[in-house]
PDB file of N, CA and C in Angstrom:
ATOM      1  N   UNK A   1       0.789  -1.153   0.053  1.00 54.00           N
ATOM      2  CA  UNK A   1      -0.093  -0.047  -0.139  1.00 54.00           C
ATOM      3  C   UNK A   1       0.933   1.217   0.114  1.00 54.00           C
ATOM      4  N   UNK A   2       0.582   2.066  -0.816  1.00 71.00           N
ATOM      5  CA  UNK A   2       1.267   3.288  -0.921  1.00 71.00           C
ATOM      6  C   UNK A   2       0.857   4.512   0.119  1.00 71.00           C
ATOM      7  N   UNK A   3       1.947   5.195   0.837  1.00 83.00           N
ATOM      8  CA  UNK A   3       1.602   6.097   1.705  1.00 83.00           C
ATOM      9  C   UNK A   3       0.847   7.298   1.368  1.00 83.00           C
ATOM     10  N   UNK A   4      -0.047   7.874   1.789  1.00 90.00           N
ATOM     11  CA  UNK A   4      -0.708   9.017   1.847  1.00 90.00           C
ATOM     12  C   UNK A   4       0.356  10.140   1.836  1.00 90.00           C
ATOM     13  N   UNK A   5       0.458  11.294   1.007  1.00 92.00           N
ATOM     14  CA  UNK A   5       0.938  12.402   0.664  1.00 92.00           C
ATOM     15  C   UNK A   5       0.385  13.448   1.538  1.00 92.00           C
ATOM     16  N   UNK A   6       0.838  13.995   2.462  1.00 95.00           N
ATOM     17  CA  UNK A   6       0.329  15.187   3.311  1.00 95.00           C
ATOM     18  C   UNK A   6       1.142  16.567   3.370  1.00 95.00           C
ATOM     19  N   UNK A   7       0.633  17.798   3.398  1.00 96.00           N
ATOM     20  CA  UNK A   7       1.210  18.984   3.636  1.00 96.00           C
ATOM     21  C   UNK A   7       0.743  19.838   4.535  1.00 96.00           C
ATOM     22  N   UNK A   8       1.680  20.439   5.235  1.00 98.00           N
ATOM     23  CA  UNK A   8       1.162  21.641   5.917  1.00 98.00           C
ATOM     24  C   UNK A   8       1.831  22.836   5.492  1.00 98.00           C
ATOM     25  N   UNK A   9       1.094  23.941   5.248  1.00 97.00           N
ATOM     26  CA  UNK A   9       1.755  25.244   4.946  1.00 97.00           C
ATOM     27  C   UNK A   9       1.163  26.353   5.822  1.00 97.00           C
ATOM     28  N   UNK A  10       2.159  27.007   5.978  1.00 98.00           N
ATOM     29  CA  UNK A  10       2.061  28.156   7.067  1.00 98.00           C
ATOM     30  C   UNK A  10       2.146  29.366   5.964  1.00 98.00           C
ATOM     31  N   UNK A  11       1.255  30.455   6.034  1.00 98.00           N
ATOM     32  CA  UNK A  11       0.713  31.440   5.145  1.00 98.00           C
ATOM     33  C   UNK A  11       0.631  32.644   5.966  1.00 98.00           C
ATOM     34  N   UNK A  12       1.339  33.653   5.676  1.00 98.00           N
ATOM     35  CA  UNK A  12       0.931  35.067   6.567  1.00 98.00           C
ATOM     36  C   UNK A  12       0.676  36.101   5.375  1.00 98.00           C
ATOM     37  N   UNK A  13      -0.590  36.429   5.468  1.00 98.00           N
ATOM     38  CA  UNK A  13      -1.198  37.270   4.567  1.00 98.00           C
ATOM     39  C   UNK A  13      -0.624  38.748   4.811  1.00 98.00           C
ATOM     40  N   UNK A  14      -0.555  39.600   3.728  1.00 98.00           N
ATOM     41  CA  UNK A  14      -0.700  40.962   3.991  1.00 98.00           C
ATOM     42  C   UNK A  14      -2.209  41.560   4.503  1.00 98.00           C
ATOM     43  N   UNK A  15      -1.847  42.258   5.469  1.00 97.00           N
ATOM     44  CA  UNK A  15      -3.292  42.664   6.146  1.00 97.00           C
ATOM     45  C   UNK A  15      -4.622  43.127   5.326  1.00 97.00           C
ATOM     46  N   UNK A  16      -4.216  44.126   4.403  1.00 98.00           N
ATOM     47  CA  UNK A  16      -5.059  44.459   3.442  1.00 98.00           C
ATOM     48  C   UNK A  16      -5.420  43.517   2.277  1.00 98.00           C
ATOM     49  N   UNK A  17      -4.824  42.446   2.432  1.00 98.00           N
ATOM     50  CA  UNK A  17      -5.107  41.469   1.217  1.00 98.00           C
ATOM     51  C   UNK A  17      -5.744  40.095   1.826  1.00 98.00           C
ATOM     52  N   UNK A  18      -5.971  40.080   3.115  1.00 98.00           N
ATOM     53  CA  UNK A  18      -6.456  39.189   4.011  1.00 98.00           C
ATOM     54  C   UNK A  18      -7.955  38.566   3.266  1.00 98.00           C
ATOM     55  N   UNK A  19      -8.714  39.448   3.138  1.00 98.00           N
ATOM     56  CA  UNK A  19     -10.025  38.999   2.773  1.00 98.00           C
ATOM     57  C   UNK A  19      -9.921  38.388   1.324  1.00 98.00           C
ATOM     58  N   UNK A  20      -9.180  38.973   0.479  1.00 98.00           N
ATOM     59  CA  UNK A  20      -9.037  38.410  -0.714  1.00 98.00           C
ATOM     60  C   UNK A  20      -8.436  36.995  -0.960  1.00 98.00           C
ATOM     61  N   UNK A  21      -7.371  36.958   0.124  1.00 98.00           N
ATOM     62  CA  UNK A  21      -6.888  35.665   0.382  1.00 98.00           C
ATOM     63  C   UNK A  21      -7.758  34.362   0.564  1.00 98.00           C
ATOM     64  N   UNK A  22      -8.537  34.825   1.897  1.00 98.00           N
ATOM     65  CA  UNK A  22      -9.537  34.052   2.134  1.00 98.00           C
ATOM     66  C   UNK A  22     -10.574  33.611   0.958  1.00 98.00           C
ATOM     67  N   UNK A  23     -10.898  34.609   0.329  1.00 98.00           N
ATOM     68  CA  UNK A  23     -11.665  34.078  -0.865  1.00 98.00           C
ATOM     69  C   UNK A  23     -11.213  33.382  -2.122  1.00 98.00           C
ATOM     70  N   UNK A  24     -10.116  33.594  -2.273  1.00 98.00           N
ATOM     71  CA  UNK A  24      -9.306  32.592  -3.210  1.00 98.00           C
ATOM     72  C   UNK A  24      -9.231  31.220  -2.604  1.00 98.00           C
ATOM     73  N   UNK A  25      -8.634  31.144  -1.113  1.00 97.00           N
ATOM     74  CA  UNK A  25      -8.723  30.076  -0.837  1.00 97.00           C
ATOM     75  C   UNK A  25      -9.778  29.086  -0.668  1.00 97.00           C
ATOM     76  N   UNK A  26     -11.060  29.693  -0.436  1.00 97.00           N
ATOM     77  CA  UNK A  26     -12.484  29.057  -0.105  1.00 97.00           C
ATOM     78  C   UNK A  26     -12.722  28.733  -1.414  1.00 97.00           C
ATOM     79  N   UNK A  27     -12.557  29.563  -2.523  1.00 97.00           N
ATOM     80  CA  UNK A  27     -12.739  28.622  -3.992  1.00 97.00           C
ATOM     81  C   UNK A  27     -11.728  27.795  -4.030  1.00 97.00           C
ATOM     82  N   UNK A  28     -10.730  27.484  -3.844  1.00 97.00           N
ATOM     83  CA  UNK A  28      -9.701  26.602  -4.051  1.00 97.00           C
ATOM     84  C   UNK A  28     -10.098  25.432  -3.241  1.00 97.00           C
ATOM     85  N   UNK A  29     -10.304  25.505  -2.018  1.00 97.00           N
ATOM     86  CA  UNK A  29     -10.949  24.342  -1.201  1.00 97.00           C
ATOM     87  C   UNK A  29     -12.335  23.749  -1.913  1.00 97.00           C
ATOM     88  N   UNK A  30     -13.109  24.743  -2.199  1.00 97.00           N
ATOM     89  CA  UNK A  30     -14.276  24.199  -2.910  1.00 97.00           C
ATOM     90  C   UNK A  30     -14.163  23.060  -4.128  1.00 97.00           C
ATOM     91  N   UNK A  31     -13.170  23.483  -5.034  1.00 97.00           N
ATOM     92  CA  UNK A  31     -12.840  23.175  -6.319  1.00 97.00           C
ATOM     93  C   UNK A  31     -12.221  21.325  -5.823  1.00 97.00           C
ATOM     94  N   UNK A  32     -11.224  21.729  -4.889  1.00 97.00           N
ATOM     95  CA  UNK A  32     -10.563  20.520  -4.469  1.00 97.00           C
ATOM     96  C   UNK A  32     -11.474  19.441  -4.112  1.00 97.00           C
ATOM     97  N   UNK A  33     -12.424  19.754  -3.175  1.00 96.00           N
ATOM     98  CA  UNK A  33     -13.430  19.013  -2.769  1.00 96.00           C
ATOM     99  C   UNK A  33     -14.283  18.307  -3.933  1.00 96.00           C
ATOM    100  N   UNK A  34     -14.616  19.120  -4.745  1.00 97.00           N
ATOM    101  CA  UNK A  34     -15.845  18.658  -5.979  1.00 97.00           C
ATOM    102  C   UNK A  34     -14.927  18.102  -6.935  1.00 97.00           C
ATOM    103  N   UNK A  35     -13.781  18.170  -6.967  1.00 97.00           N
ATOM    104  CA  UNK A  35     -12.958  17.864  -8.437  1.00 97.00           C
ATOM    105  C   UNK A  35     -11.928  16.604  -8.081  1.00 97.00           C
ATOM    106  N   UNK A  36     -11.433  16.636  -6.892  1.00 96.00           N
ATOM    107  CA  UNK A  36     -10.251  15.867  -6.435  1.00 96.00           C
ATOM    108  C   UNK A  36     -10.598  14.764  -5.316  1.00 96.00           C
ATOM    109  N   UNK A  37     -11.287  13.471  -5.759  1.00 96.00           N
ATOM    110  CA  UNK A  37     -11.704  12.884  -4.769  1.00 96.00           C
ATOM    111  C   UNK A  37     -10.525  11.981  -4.121  1.00 96.00           C
ATOM    112  N   UNK A  38      -9.360  12.183  -4.629  1.00 96.00           N
ATOM    113  CA  UNK A  38      -8.134  11.861  -3.830  1.00 96.00           C
ATOM    114  C   UNK A  38      -7.584  12.610  -2.964  1.00 96.00           C
ATOM    115  N   UNK A  39      -8.243  13.785  -2.694  1.00 96.00           N
ATOM    116  CA  UNK A  39      -7.931  14.782  -1.718  1.00 96.00           C
ATOM    117  C   UNK A  39      -8.470  14.320  -0.449  1.00 96.00           C
ATOM    118  N   UNK A  40      -8.034  13.725   0.514  1.00 95.00           N
ATOM    119  CA  UNK A  40      -8.917  13.266   1.643  1.00 95.00           C
ATOM    120  C   UNK A  40      -9.130  14.330   2.811  1.00 95.00           C
ATOM    121  N   UNK A  41      -8.125  15.046   2.509  1.00 95.00           N
ATOM    122  CA  UNK A  41      -8.276  16.515   3.592  1.00 95.00           C
ATOM    123  C   UNK A  41      -7.742  17.559   2.806  1.00 95.00           C
ATOM    124  N   UNK A  42      -8.441  18.748   3.087  1.00 96.00           N
ATOM    125  CA  UNK A  42      -7.869  20.119   2.495  1.00 96.00           C
ATOM    126  C   UNK A  42      -8.492  20.996   3.101  1.00 96.00           C
ATOM    127  N   UNK A  43      -7.904  21.697   4.330  1.00 97.00           N
ATOM    128  CA  UNK A  43      -8.232  22.613   5.444  1.00 97.00           C
ATOM    129  C   UNK A  43      -7.465  23.737   5.280  1.00 97.00           C
ATOM    130  N   UNK A  44      -8.250  24.985   5.395  1.00 97.00           N
ATOM    131  CA  UNK A  44      -7.773  25.999   5.829  1.00 97.00           C
ATOM    132  C   UNK A  44      -8.059  26.634   7.190  1.00 97.00           C
ATOM    133  N   UNK A  45      -6.914  26.828   8.178  1.00 98.00           N
ATOM    134  CA  UNK A  45      -6.995  27.259   9.467  1.00 98.00           C
ATOM    135  C   UNK A  45      -6.549  28.655   9.535  1.00 98.00           C
ATOM    136  N   UNK A  46      -7.194  29.488  10.212  1.00 98.00           N
ATOM    137  CA  UNK A  46      -6.763  30.808  10.740  1.00 98.00           C
ATOM    138  C   UNK A  46      -6.553  30.975  12.353  1.00 98.00           C
ATOM    139  N   UNK A  47      -5.635  31.609  12.612  1.00 98.00           N
ATOM    140  CA  UNK A  47      -5.017  31.705  13.849  1.00 98.00           C
ATOM    141  C   UNK A  47      -6.140  32.447  14.602  1.00 98.00           C
ATOM    142  N   UNK A  48      -5.984  31.923  16.030  1.00 98.00           N
ATOM    143  CA  UNK A  48      -6.973  32.953  16.906  1.00 98.00           C
ATOM    144  C   UNK A  48      -6.212  33.966  17.553  1.00 98.00           C
ATOM    145  N   UNK A  49      -4.936  33.832  17.416  1.00 98.00           N
ATOM    146  CA  UNK A  49      -3.941  35.177  17.832  1.00 98.00           C
ATOM    147  C   UNK A  49      -3.638  35.898  16.824  1.00 98.00           C
ATOM    148  N   UNK A  50      -3.506  35.578  15.919  1.00 98.00           N
ATOM    149  CA  UNK A  50      -3.055  36.539  14.585  1.00 98.00           C
ATOM    150  C   UNK A  50      -3.909  36.333  13.320  1.00 98.00           C
ATOM    151  N   UNK A  51      -5.007  37.183  13.132  1.00 98.00           N
ATOM    152  CA  UNK A  51      -5.765  36.911  11.938  1.00 98.00           C
ATOM    153  C   UNK A  51      -5.257  36.885  10.420  1.00 98.00           C
ATOM    154  N   UNK A  52      -3.900  37.288  10.466  1.00 98.00           N
ATOM    155  CA  UNK A  52      -3.111  37.211   9.186  1.00 98.00           C
ATOM    156  C   UNK A  52      -2.478  35.809   9.090  1.00 98.00           C
ATOM    157  N   UNK A  53      -2.453  35.162  10.189  1.00 98.00           N
ATOM    158  CA  UNK A  53      -1.683  33.932  10.021  1.00 98.00           C
ATOM    159  C   UNK A  53      -2.848  32.427   9.559  1.00 98.00           C
ATOM    160  N   UNK A  54      -2.270  31.805   8.660  1.00 98.00           N
ATOM    161  CA  UNK A  54      -3.218  30.887   8.457  1.00 98.00           C
ATOM    162  C   UNK A  54      -2.252  29.345   8.128  1.00 98.00           C
ATOM    163  N   UNK A  55      -2.903  28.126   8.560  1.00 98.00           N
ATOM    164  CA  UNK A  55      -2.395  26.950   7.978  1.00 98.00           C
ATOM    165  C   UNK A  55      -3.210  26.266   6.995  1.00 98.00           C
ATOM    166  N   UNK A  56      -2.620  25.938   6.019  1.00 97.00           N
ATOM    167  CA  UNK A  56      -3.458  24.957   5.139  1.00 97.00           C
ATOM    168  C   UNK A  56      -2.867  23.421   5.442  1.00 97.00           C
ATOM    169  N   UNK A  57      -3.859  22.374   5.468  1.00 97.00           N
ATOM    170  CA  UNK A  57      -3.422  21.164   5.885  1.00 97.00           C
ATOM    171  C   UNK A  57      -4.175  20.438   4.629  1.00 97.00           C
ATOM    172  N   UNK A  58      -3.098  19.513   4.059  1.00 96.00           N
ATOM    173  CA  UNK A  58      -4.201  18.601   2.905  1.00 96.00           C
ATOM    174  C   UNK A  58      -3.456  17.370   3.062  1.00 96.00           C
ATOM    175  N   UNK A  59      -4.033  16.299   2.670  1.00 96.00           N
ATOM    176  CA  UNK A  59      -3.680  14.839   2.448  1.00 96.00           C
ATOM    177  C   UNK A  59      -4.457  14.464   1.271  1.00 96.00           C
ATOM    178  N   UNK A  60      -3.427  13.693   0.550  1.00 95.00           N
ATOM    179  CA  UNK A  60      -4.076  13.066  -0.489  1.00 95.00           C
ATOM    180  C   UNK A  60      -3.623  11.505  -0.643  1.00 95.00           C
ATOM    181  N   UNK A  61      -4.118  10.641  -1.508  1.00 94.00           N
ATOM    182  CA  UNK A  61      -4.042   9.352  -1.042  1.00 94.00           C
ATOM    183  C   UNK A  61      -2.787   8.770  -1.550  1.00 94.00           C
ATOM    184  N   UNK A  62      -2.264   9.374  -2.092  1.00 93.00           N
ATOM    185  CA  UNK A  62      -0.758   8.922  -2.803  1.00 93.00           C
ATOM    186  C   UNK A  62      -0.029   9.998  -3.596  1.00 93.00           C
ATOM    187  N   UNK A  63       1.148  10.029  -3.856  1.00 92.00           N
ATOM    188  CA  UNK A  63       2.064  10.772  -4.331  1.00 92.00           C
ATOM    189  C   UNK A  63       1.367  11.249  -5.643  1.00 92.00           C
ATOM    190  N   UNK A  64       0.869  10.230  -6.475  1.00 94.00           N
ATOM    191  CA  UNK A  64       0.055  10.501  -7.627  1.00 94.00           C
ATOM    192  C   UNK A  64      -1.021  11.649  -7.759  1.00 94.00           C
ATOM    193  N   UNK A  65      -1.744  11.280  -6.627  1.00 95.00           N
ATOM    194  CA  UNK A  65      -2.990  12.560  -6.453  1.00 95.00           C
ATOM    195  C   UNK A  65      -2.572  13.683  -6.005  1.00 95.00           C
ATOM    196  N   UNK A  66      -1.390  13.763  -5.451  1.00 94.00           N
ATOM    197  CA  UNK A  66      -0.719  15.087  -4.825  1.00 94.00           C
ATOM    198  C   UNK A  66      -0.084  15.816  -6.247  1.00 94.00           C
ATOM    199  N   UNK A  67       0.576  14.948  -6.950  1.00 95.00           N
ATOM    200  CA  UNK A  67       0.920  15.619  -8.452  1.00 95.00           C
ATOM    201  C   UNK A  67      -0.363  16.006  -9.472  1.00 95.00           C
ATOM    202  N   UNK A  68      -1.222  15.257  -9.357  1.00 95.00           N
ATOM    203  CA  UNK A  68      -2.406  15.570  -9.952  1.00 95.00           C
ATOM    204  C   UNK A  68      -3.007  17.129  -9.700  1.00 95.00           C
ATOM    205  N   UNK A  69      -2.931  17.136  -8.295  1.00 95.00           N
ATOM    206  CA  UNK A  69      -3.243  18.202  -7.641  1.00 95.00           C
ATOM    207  C   UNK A  69      -2.589  19.630  -7.849  1.00 95.00           C
ATOM    208  N   UNK A  70      -1.256  19.423  -7.996  1.00 94.00           N
ATOM    209  CA  UNK A  70      -0.327  20.346  -8.416  1.00 94.00           C
ATOM    210  C   UNK A  70      -0.545  20.734 -10.016  1.00 94.00           C
ATOM    211  N   UNK A  71      -1.120  20.138 -10.846  1.00 94.00           N
ATOM    212  CA  UNK A  71      -1.102  20.377 -12.151  1.00 94.00           C
ATOM    213  C   UNK A  71      -2.730  20.677 -12.530  1.00 94.00           C
ATOM    214  N   UNK A  72      -3.809  20.450 -11.544  1.00 95.00           N
ATOM    215  CA  UNK A  72      -5.133  20.731 -12.130  1.00 95.00           C
ATOM    216  C   UNK A  72      -5.154  22.099 -12.488  1.00 95.00           C
ATOM    217  N   UNK A  73      -6.061  22.550 -13.587  1.00 94.00           N
ATOM    218  CA  UNK A  73      -6.363  23.741 -14.136  1.00 94.00           C
ATOM    219  C   UNK A  73      -6.579  24.676 -13.116  1.00 94.00           C
ATOM    220  N   UNK A  74      -7.476  24.538 -12.093  1.00 95.00           N
ATOM    221  CA  UNK A  74      -7.859  25.575 -11.045  1.00 95.00           C
ATOM    222  C   UNK A  74      -6.685  26.082 -10.276  1.00 95.00           C
ATOM    223  N   UNK A  75      -5.786  25.007 -10.060  1.00 92.00           N
ATOM    224  CA  UNK A  75      -4.659  25.239  -9.221  1.00 92.00           C
ATOM    225  C   UNK A  75      -3.689  26.329  -9.593  1.00 92.00           C
ATOM    226  N   UNK A  76      -3.440  25.980 -10.899  1.00 91.00           N
ATOM    227  CA  UNK A  76      -2.646  27.159 -11.751  1.00 91.00           C
ATOM    228  C   UNK A  76      -3.268  28.410 -12.071  1.00 91.00           C
ATOM    229  N   UNK A  77      -4.382  28.696 -11.805  1.00 95.00           N
ATOM    230  CA  UNK A  77      -5.280  29.727 -11.651  1.00 95.00           C
ATOM    231  C   UNK A  77      -5.340  30.490 -10.621  1.00 95.00           C
ATOM    232  N   UNK A  78      -5.440  29.842  -9.399  1.00 97.00           N
ATOM    233  CA  UNK A  78      -5.844  30.425  -7.907  1.00 97.00           C
ATOM    234  C   UNK A  78      -4.302  30.311  -7.354  1.00 97.00           C
ATOM    235  N   UNK A  79      -3.290  29.728  -7.435  1.00 96.00           N
ATOM    236  CA  UNK A  79      -2.389  29.771  -6.533  1.00 96.00           C
ATOM    237  C   UNK A  79      -1.548  30.915  -6.800  1.00 96.00           C
ATOM    238  N   UNK A  80      -1.259  31.344  -7.997  1.00 97.00           N
ATOM    239  CA  UNK A  80      -0.589  32.821  -8.263  1.00 97.00           C
ATOM    240  C   UNK A  80      -1.046  33.975  -7.068  1.00 97.00           C
ATOM    241  N   UNK A  81      -2.409  33.970  -7.484  1.00 98.00           N
ATOM    242  CA  UNK A  81      -2.835  35.072  -6.751  1.00 98.00           C
ATOM    243  C   UNK A  81      -2.801  35.030  -5.189  1.00 98.00           C
ATOM    244  N   UNK A  82      -2.998  33.692  -4.910  1.00 98.00           N
ATOM    245  CA  UNK A  82      -3.244  33.392  -3.427  1.00 98.00           C
ATOM    246  C   UNK A  82      -1.812  33.778  -2.824  1.00 98.00           C
ATOM    247  N   UNK A  83      -0.672  33.379  -3.588  1.00 97.00           N
ATOM    248  CA  UNK A  83       0.975  33.605  -3.184  1.00 97.00           C
ATOM    249  C   UNK A  83       1.288  35.119  -3.320  1.00 97.00           C
ATOM    250  N   UNK A  84       0.647  36.026  -4.000  1.00 98.00           N
ATOM    251  CA  UNK A  84       0.777  37.334  -4.073  1.00 98.00           C
ATOM    252  C   UNK A  84      -0.169  38.188  -3.027  1.00 98.00           C
ATOM    253  N   UNK A  85      -0.938  37.369  -2.211  1.00 98.00           N
ATOM    254  CA  UNK A  85      -1.486  37.981  -0.840  1.00 98.00           C
ATOM    255  C   UNK A  85      -0.564  37.983   0.029  1.00 98.00           C
ATOM    256  N   UNK A  86       0.547  37.093   0.166  1.00 98.00           N
ATOM    257  CA  UNK A  86       1.168  36.739   1.209  1.00 98.00           C
ATOM    258  C   UNK A  86       2.414  37.796   1.563  1.00 98.00           C
ATOM    259  N   UNK A  87       2.338  37.900   2.901  1.00 98.00           N
ATOM    260  CA  UNK A  87       3.663  39.173   3.705  1.00 98.00           C
ATOM    261  C   UNK A  87       4.909  38.548   3.431  1.00 98.00           C
ATOM    262  N   UNK A  88       5.029  37.220   3.326  1.00 97.00           N
ATOM    263  CA  UNK A  88       6.339  36.489   3.486  1.00 97.00           C
ATOM    264  C   UNK A  88       5.941  35.202   2.700  1.00 97.00           C
ATOM    265  N   UNK A  89       7.456  34.391   2.664  1.00 97.00           N
ATOM    266  CA  UNK A  89       7.159  33.251   1.487  1.00 97.00           C
ATOM    267  C   UNK A  89       6.404  32.211   2.486  1.00 97.00           C
ATOM    268  N   UNK A  90       5.597  31.263   1.798  1.00 97.00           N
ATOM    269  CA  UNK A  90       5.072  30.186   2.518  1.00 97.00           C
ATOM    270  C   UNK A  90       5.984  29.201   3.096  1.00 97.00           C
ATOM    271  N   UNK A  91       5.874  28.755   4.553  1.00 97.00           N
ATOM    272  CA  UNK A  91       6.665  27.716   4.791  1.00 97.00           C
ATOM    273  C   UNK A  91       5.892  26.121   4.714  1.00 97.00           C
ATOM    274  N   UNK A  92       6.471  25.692   4.006  1.00 96.00           N
ATOM    275  CA  UNK A  92       5.816  24.059   3.593  1.00 96.00           C
ATOM    276  C   UNK A  92       6.469  22.971   4.070  1.00 96.00           C
ATOM    277  N   UNK A  93       5.860  22.035   4.601  1.00 97.00           N
ATOM    278  CA  UNK A  93       6.370  20.918   5.035  1.00 97.00           C
ATOM    279  C   UNK A  93       5.846  19.605   4.579  1.00 97.00           C
ATOM    280  N   UNK A  94       6.582  18.469   4.209  1.00 95.00           N
ATOM    281  CA  UNK A  94       5.549  17.219   3.499  1.00 95.00           C
ATOM    282  C   UNK A  94       5.480  16.220   4.631  1.00 95.00           C
ATOM    283  N   UNK A  95       4.718  15.382   4.756  1.00 93.00           N
ATOM    284  CA  UNK A  95       4.593  14.583   5.845  1.00 93.00           C
ATOM    285  C   UNK A  95       4.149  13.409   5.395  1.00 93.00           C
ATOM    286  N   UNK A  96       4.409  11.897   6.119  1.00 85.00           N
ATOM    287  CA  UNK A  96       3.611  10.760   5.473  1.00 85.00           C
ATOM    288  C   UNK A  96       2.560  10.406   6.540  1.00 85.00           C
ATOM    289  N   UNK A  97       1.462  10.151   6.356  1.00 76.00           N
ATOM    290  CA  UNK A  97       0.405   9.607   7.382  1.00 76.00           C
ATOM    291  C   UNK A  97       0.630   8.252   7.763  1.00 76.00           C
ATOM    292  N   UNK A  98       0.799   8.120   9.123  1.00 74.00           N
ATOM    293  CA  UNK A  98       1.135   6.904   9.831  1.00 74.00           C
ATOM    294  C   UNK A  98      -0.162   6.423  10.436  1.00 74.00           C
ATOM    295  N   UNK A  99      -0.262   5.136  10.272  1.00 60.00           N
ATOM    296  CA  UNK A  99      -1.297   4.549  11.127  1.00 60.00           C
ATOM    297  C   UNK A  99      -2.551   4.358  10.083  1.00 60.00           C
TER     298      UNK A  99
END
């Protein structure tokens, strides 16, 4: 059995672009849920302490599903403007699901 592929990304928005970021991420999440059945989890979390700090958590069934996600048409349309809303580079870590 192949291991699920997960990532956790920390994203810090420019305060004046936070609402735009949330709207873009909300659209991205809805499309992932609707069109990527191999995406087991796709969640955006906002900090209770700092409203400009977010974590995106995603788990895909395997590496092929993650690769598909990275190349899907809406990813290429939405991710560049999402990244443009950030105050600093995204911190991204990859993980294997255990158990």
